[in-house]
Coordinates of C-alpha atoms in Angstrom, one line a residue:
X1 CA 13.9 2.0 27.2
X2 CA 14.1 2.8 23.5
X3 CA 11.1 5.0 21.8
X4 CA 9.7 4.9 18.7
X5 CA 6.6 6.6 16.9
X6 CA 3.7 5.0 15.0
X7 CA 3.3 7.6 12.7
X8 CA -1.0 8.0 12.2
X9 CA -3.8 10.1 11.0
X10 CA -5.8 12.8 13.9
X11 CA -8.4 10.3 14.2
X12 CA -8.4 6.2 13.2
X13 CA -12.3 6.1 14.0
X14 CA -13.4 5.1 10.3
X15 CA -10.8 2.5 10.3
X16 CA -9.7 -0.6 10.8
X17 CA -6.3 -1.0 12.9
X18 CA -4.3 -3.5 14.1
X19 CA -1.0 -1.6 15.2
X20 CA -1.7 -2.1 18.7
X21 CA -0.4 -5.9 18.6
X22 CA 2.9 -4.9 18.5
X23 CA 3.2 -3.0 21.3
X24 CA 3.6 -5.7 23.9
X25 CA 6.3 -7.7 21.7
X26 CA 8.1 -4.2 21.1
X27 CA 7.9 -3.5 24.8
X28 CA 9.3 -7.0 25.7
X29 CA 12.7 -5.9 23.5
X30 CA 12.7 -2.7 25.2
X31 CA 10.7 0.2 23.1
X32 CA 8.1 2.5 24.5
X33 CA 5.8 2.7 21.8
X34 CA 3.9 6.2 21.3
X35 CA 1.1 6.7 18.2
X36 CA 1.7 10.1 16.5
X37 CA -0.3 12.1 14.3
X38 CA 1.7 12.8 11.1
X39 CA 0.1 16.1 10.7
X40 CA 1.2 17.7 14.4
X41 CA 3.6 20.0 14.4
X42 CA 4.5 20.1 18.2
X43 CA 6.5 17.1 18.2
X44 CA 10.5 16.6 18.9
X45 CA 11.1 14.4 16.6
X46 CA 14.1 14.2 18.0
X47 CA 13.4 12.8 20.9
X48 CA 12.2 9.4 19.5
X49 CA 14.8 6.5 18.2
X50 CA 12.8 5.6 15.4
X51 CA 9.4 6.7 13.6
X52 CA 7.3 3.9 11.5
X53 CA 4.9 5.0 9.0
X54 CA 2.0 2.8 10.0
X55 CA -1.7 4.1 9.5
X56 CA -1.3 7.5 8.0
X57 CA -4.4 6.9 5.5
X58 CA -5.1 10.7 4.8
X59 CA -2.1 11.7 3.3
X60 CA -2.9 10.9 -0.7
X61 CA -5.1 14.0 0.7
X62 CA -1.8 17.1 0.9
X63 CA 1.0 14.4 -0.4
X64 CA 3.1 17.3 -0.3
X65 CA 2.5 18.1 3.2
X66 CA 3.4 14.8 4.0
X67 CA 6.6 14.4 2.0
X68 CA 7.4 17.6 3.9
X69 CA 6.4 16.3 7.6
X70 CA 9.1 13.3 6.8
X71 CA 11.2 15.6 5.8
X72 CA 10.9 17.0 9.4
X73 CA 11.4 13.4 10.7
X74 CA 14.3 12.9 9.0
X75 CA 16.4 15.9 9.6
X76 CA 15.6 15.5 13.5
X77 CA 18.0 12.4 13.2
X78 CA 14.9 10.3 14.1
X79 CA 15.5 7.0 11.7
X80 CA 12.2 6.7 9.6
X81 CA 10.9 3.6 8.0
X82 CA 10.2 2.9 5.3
X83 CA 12.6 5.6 4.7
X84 CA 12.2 8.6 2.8
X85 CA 13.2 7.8 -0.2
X86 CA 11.0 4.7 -0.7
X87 CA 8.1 7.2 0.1
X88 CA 9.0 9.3 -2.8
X89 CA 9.1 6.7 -5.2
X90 CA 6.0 4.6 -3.6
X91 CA 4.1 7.6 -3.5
X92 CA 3.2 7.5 -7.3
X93 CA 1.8 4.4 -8.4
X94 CA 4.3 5.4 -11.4
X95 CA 6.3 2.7 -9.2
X96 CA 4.2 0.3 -11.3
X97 CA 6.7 1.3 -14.6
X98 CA 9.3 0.9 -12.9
X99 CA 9.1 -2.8 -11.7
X100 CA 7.8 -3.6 -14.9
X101 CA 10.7 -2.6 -16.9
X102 CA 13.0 -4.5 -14.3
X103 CA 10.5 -7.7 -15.5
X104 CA 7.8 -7.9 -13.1
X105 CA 4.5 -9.0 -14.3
X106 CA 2.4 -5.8 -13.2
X107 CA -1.5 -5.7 -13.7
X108 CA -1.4 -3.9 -17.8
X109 CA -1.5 -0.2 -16.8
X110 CA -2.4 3.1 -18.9
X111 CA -0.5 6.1 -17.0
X112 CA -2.7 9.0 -17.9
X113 CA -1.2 12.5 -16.9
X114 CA -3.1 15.4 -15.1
X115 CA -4.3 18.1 -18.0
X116 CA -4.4 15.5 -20.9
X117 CA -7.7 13.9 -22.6
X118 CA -9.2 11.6 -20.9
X119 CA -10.6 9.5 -23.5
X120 CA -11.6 6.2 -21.9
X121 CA -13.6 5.2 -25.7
X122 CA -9.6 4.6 -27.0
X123 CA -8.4 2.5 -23.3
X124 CA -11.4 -0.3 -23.9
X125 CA -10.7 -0.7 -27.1
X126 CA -6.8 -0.8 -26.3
X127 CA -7.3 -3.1 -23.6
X128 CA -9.9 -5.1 -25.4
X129 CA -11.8 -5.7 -21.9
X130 CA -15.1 -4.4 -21.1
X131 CA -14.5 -3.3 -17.6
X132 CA -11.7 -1.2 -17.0
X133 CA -11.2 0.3 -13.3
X134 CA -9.3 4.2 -13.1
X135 CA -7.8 5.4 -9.6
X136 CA -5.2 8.5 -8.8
X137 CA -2.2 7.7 -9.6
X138 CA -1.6 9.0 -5.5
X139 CA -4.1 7.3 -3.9
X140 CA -5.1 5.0 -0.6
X141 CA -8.2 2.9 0.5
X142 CA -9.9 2.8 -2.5
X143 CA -10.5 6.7 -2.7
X144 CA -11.4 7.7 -6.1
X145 CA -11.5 4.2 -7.5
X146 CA -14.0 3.7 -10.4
X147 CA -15.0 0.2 -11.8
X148 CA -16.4 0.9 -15.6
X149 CA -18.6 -0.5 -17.8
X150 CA -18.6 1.5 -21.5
X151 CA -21.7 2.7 -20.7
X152 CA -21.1 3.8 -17.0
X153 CA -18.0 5.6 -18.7
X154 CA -20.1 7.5 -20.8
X155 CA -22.9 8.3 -18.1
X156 CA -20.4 9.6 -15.6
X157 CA -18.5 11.3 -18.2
X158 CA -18.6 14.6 -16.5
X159 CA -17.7 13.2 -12.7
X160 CA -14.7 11.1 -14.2
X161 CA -13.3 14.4 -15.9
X162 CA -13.5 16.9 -12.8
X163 CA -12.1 14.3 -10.5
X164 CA -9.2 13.6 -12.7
X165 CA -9.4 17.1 -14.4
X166 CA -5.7 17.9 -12.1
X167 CA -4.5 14.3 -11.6
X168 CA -2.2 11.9 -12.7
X169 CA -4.5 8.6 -13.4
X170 CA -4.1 4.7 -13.9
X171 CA -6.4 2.9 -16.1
X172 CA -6.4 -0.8 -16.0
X173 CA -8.6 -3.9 -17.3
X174 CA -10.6 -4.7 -14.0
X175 CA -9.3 -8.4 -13.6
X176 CA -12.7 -10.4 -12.5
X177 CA -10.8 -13.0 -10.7
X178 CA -11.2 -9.7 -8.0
X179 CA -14.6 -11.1 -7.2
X180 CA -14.6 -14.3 -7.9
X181 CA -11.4 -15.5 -6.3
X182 CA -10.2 -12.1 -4.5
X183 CA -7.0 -10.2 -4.1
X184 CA -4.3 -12.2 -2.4
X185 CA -1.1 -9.8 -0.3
X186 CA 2.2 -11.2 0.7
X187 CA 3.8 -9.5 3.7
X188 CA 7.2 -9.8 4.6
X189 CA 9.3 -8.0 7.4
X190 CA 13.1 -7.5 5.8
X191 CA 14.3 -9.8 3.3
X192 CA 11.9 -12.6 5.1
X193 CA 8.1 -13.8 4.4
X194 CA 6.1 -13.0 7.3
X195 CA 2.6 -14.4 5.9
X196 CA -0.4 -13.9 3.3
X197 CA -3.8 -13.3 3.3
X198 CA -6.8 -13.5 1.0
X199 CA -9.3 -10.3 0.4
X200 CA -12.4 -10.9 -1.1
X201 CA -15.0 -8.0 -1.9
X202 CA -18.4 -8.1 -0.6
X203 CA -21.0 -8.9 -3.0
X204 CA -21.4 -6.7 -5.8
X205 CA -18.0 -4.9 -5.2
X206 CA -14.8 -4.9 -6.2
X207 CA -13.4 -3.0 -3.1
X208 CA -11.5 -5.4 -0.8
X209 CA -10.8 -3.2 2.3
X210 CA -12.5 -4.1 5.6
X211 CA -14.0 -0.4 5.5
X212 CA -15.9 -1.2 2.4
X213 CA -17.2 -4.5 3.4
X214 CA -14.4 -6.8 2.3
X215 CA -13.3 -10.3 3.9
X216 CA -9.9 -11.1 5.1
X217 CA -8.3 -14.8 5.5
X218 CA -5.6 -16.1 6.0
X219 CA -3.8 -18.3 3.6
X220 CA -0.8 -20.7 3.0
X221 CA 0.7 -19.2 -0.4
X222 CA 1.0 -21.4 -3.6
X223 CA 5.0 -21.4 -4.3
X224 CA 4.4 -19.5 -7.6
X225 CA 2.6 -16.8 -5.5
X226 CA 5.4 -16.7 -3.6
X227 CA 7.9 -16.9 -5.7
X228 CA 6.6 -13.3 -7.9
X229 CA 6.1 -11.8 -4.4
X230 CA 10.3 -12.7 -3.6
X231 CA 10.9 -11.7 -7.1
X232 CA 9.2 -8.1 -6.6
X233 CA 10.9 -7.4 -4.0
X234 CA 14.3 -8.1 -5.1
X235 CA 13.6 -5.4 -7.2
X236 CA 13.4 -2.6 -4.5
X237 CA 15.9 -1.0 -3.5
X238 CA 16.6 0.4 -0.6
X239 CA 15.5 -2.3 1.1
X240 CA 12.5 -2.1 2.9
X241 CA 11.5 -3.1 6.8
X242 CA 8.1 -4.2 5.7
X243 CA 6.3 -4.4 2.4
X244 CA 3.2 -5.7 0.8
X245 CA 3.1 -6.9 -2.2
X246 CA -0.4 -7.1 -3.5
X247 CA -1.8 -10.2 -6.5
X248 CA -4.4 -11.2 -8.7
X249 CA -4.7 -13.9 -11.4
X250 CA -5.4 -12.9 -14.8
X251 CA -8.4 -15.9 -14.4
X252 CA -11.7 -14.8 -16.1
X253 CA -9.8 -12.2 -18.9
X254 CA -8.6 -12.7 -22.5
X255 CA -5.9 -15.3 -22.9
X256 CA -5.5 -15.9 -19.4
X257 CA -2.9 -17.9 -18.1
X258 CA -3.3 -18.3 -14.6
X259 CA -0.3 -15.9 -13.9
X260 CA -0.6 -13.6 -10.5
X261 CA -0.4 -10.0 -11.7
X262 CA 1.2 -7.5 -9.4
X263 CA -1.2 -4.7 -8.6
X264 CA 0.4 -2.6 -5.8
X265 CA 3.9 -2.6 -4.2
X266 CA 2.5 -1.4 -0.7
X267 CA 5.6 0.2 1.5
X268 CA 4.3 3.7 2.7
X269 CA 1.4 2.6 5.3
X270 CA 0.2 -0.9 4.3
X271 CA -2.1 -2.3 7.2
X272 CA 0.1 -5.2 8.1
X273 CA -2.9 -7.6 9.1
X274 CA -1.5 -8.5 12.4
X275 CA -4.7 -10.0 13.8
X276 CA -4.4 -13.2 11.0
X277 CA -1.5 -14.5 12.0
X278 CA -0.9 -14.5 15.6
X279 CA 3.0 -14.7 15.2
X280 CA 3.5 -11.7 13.4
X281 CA 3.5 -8.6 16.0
X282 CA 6.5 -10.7 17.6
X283 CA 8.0 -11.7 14.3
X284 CA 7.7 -8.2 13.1
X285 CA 9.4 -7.0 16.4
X286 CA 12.0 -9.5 16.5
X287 CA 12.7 -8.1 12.9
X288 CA 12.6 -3.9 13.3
X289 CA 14.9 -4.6 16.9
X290 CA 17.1 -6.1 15.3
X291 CA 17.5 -4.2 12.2
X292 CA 17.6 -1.2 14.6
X293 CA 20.6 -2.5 15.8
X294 CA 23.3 -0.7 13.2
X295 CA 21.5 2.4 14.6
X296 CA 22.6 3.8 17.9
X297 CA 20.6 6.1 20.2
X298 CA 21.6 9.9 20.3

């Protein structure tokens, strides 16, 4: 029996997890499946064939404690997915620049850097919106997230410069398609579509995550959906076991088109929504066995 680690957080009591549905399709190919915390230091790494990233959703928290805790993975001769250097580059939503100049419709971003003037007067009149929403450029769940108004800007003027005061930022129309049609996600496991799913925010939020309320469905993806998920992906290299590639359409903003905007390129420790399609713990399985394969035990 093979063994790999789901690498995790101390404690998964605050959210919502569904990595527990591949453990009987894993053990059916022949892994022992074990959930680790990424922040112990009292494991042999070693001592495990491979180590997923799954639910480690404290790590925007020390982001260099974690790059260093792979680290430790990798030089154990443990294989790590996604690997290491995905992480680096995934880590800062700086990613976004990066598939855009490769031709990727991204959701219009303003990369703001820690230190510099925050002066969100100048990004509403760029963007000629008037919501804009601002987030850490390292970030997960939703932490940090601000949906603004000009006048909201202005009366939380002092809170939005000591959060950002010594971090990197993204500032971005808020597209209201968000509430009103919701954010769609594309999974696939390797080069292959898994399945998609709808989030919608609860009423009066633009948050989609089950922890804040939101509502998941599944969905059958329109083939232009599809079609800029395949597209974004292409663009990643190395390639990645799992990814998810996260929309919305421009509906409801100036000169919209109907396009679906990319707004995140999840491949560090998406939640893989295994509980909407029944198929995809075994499909996901079938998938990491056998691209395992090329990689013999120690």
């Amino acid at each position: 029996m093979k063994r790999v680690a789901f690498l995790s957080i101390d404690s998964l009591d605050a959210f919502v997890c569904y990595d527990h549905l591949l453990e009987a399709p894993l053990r059916a190919l022949g892994w022992e499946v074990e959930t680790v915390s990424w922040h112990r230091q009292d494991i042999s790494w070693q001592d495990y064939d491979a180590v997923l990233i799954r639910s480690t959703w404290d790590y925007q928290d020390n982001p260099e404690a974690f790059l260093k805790a792979l680290e430790a993975i990798e030089d154990s001769g443990a294989h790590l997915e996604n690997p290491l250097e995905l992480v680096r580059w995934n880590l800062h939503k700086g990613y976004l620049r990066d598939l855009e100049r490769q031709g990727i419709r991204v959701v219009p971003t303003l990369f703001r850097d820690a230190g510099s003037p925050l002066n969100l007067d100048d990004a509403f009149a760029d963007a000629g919106v008037s919501e804009l929403v601002i987030k850490p450029a390292i970030s997960a769940n939703a932490d940090q997230t601000f949906r603004l108004t000009p006048e909201t800007a202005k009366a939380r003027h002092q809170e939005l410069q000591r959060v950002f005061k010594e971090r990197d930022a993204l500032i971005q129309p808020y597209f209201p398609a968000i509430a009103t049609e919701g954010e769609f996600s594309v999974f696939f496991f390797g080069d292959t579509f898994s399945h998609a799913i709808l989030k919608t925010p609860k009423t009066d939020d633009f948050r989609v995550q089950e922890e804040h309320g939101g509502h998941l469905q599944a969905i059958e993806p329109e083939p232009w959906l599809l079609e800029a998920a395949e597209e974004a992906l292409s663009a990643i290299r190395p390639r990645p076991l799992y990814a998810r590639a996260d929309f919305v359409r421009d509906t409801g903003l100036p000169g919209a088109s109907g396009d679906f905007y990319l707004m995140e390129m999840e491949l560090i420790e998406p939640s893989l929504y295994f509980n909407l399609d029944p198929d995809s713990p075994a499909r996901f399985a079938r998938v990491f066995h056998a691209w395992m394969d090329p990689f013999p035990s120690e």
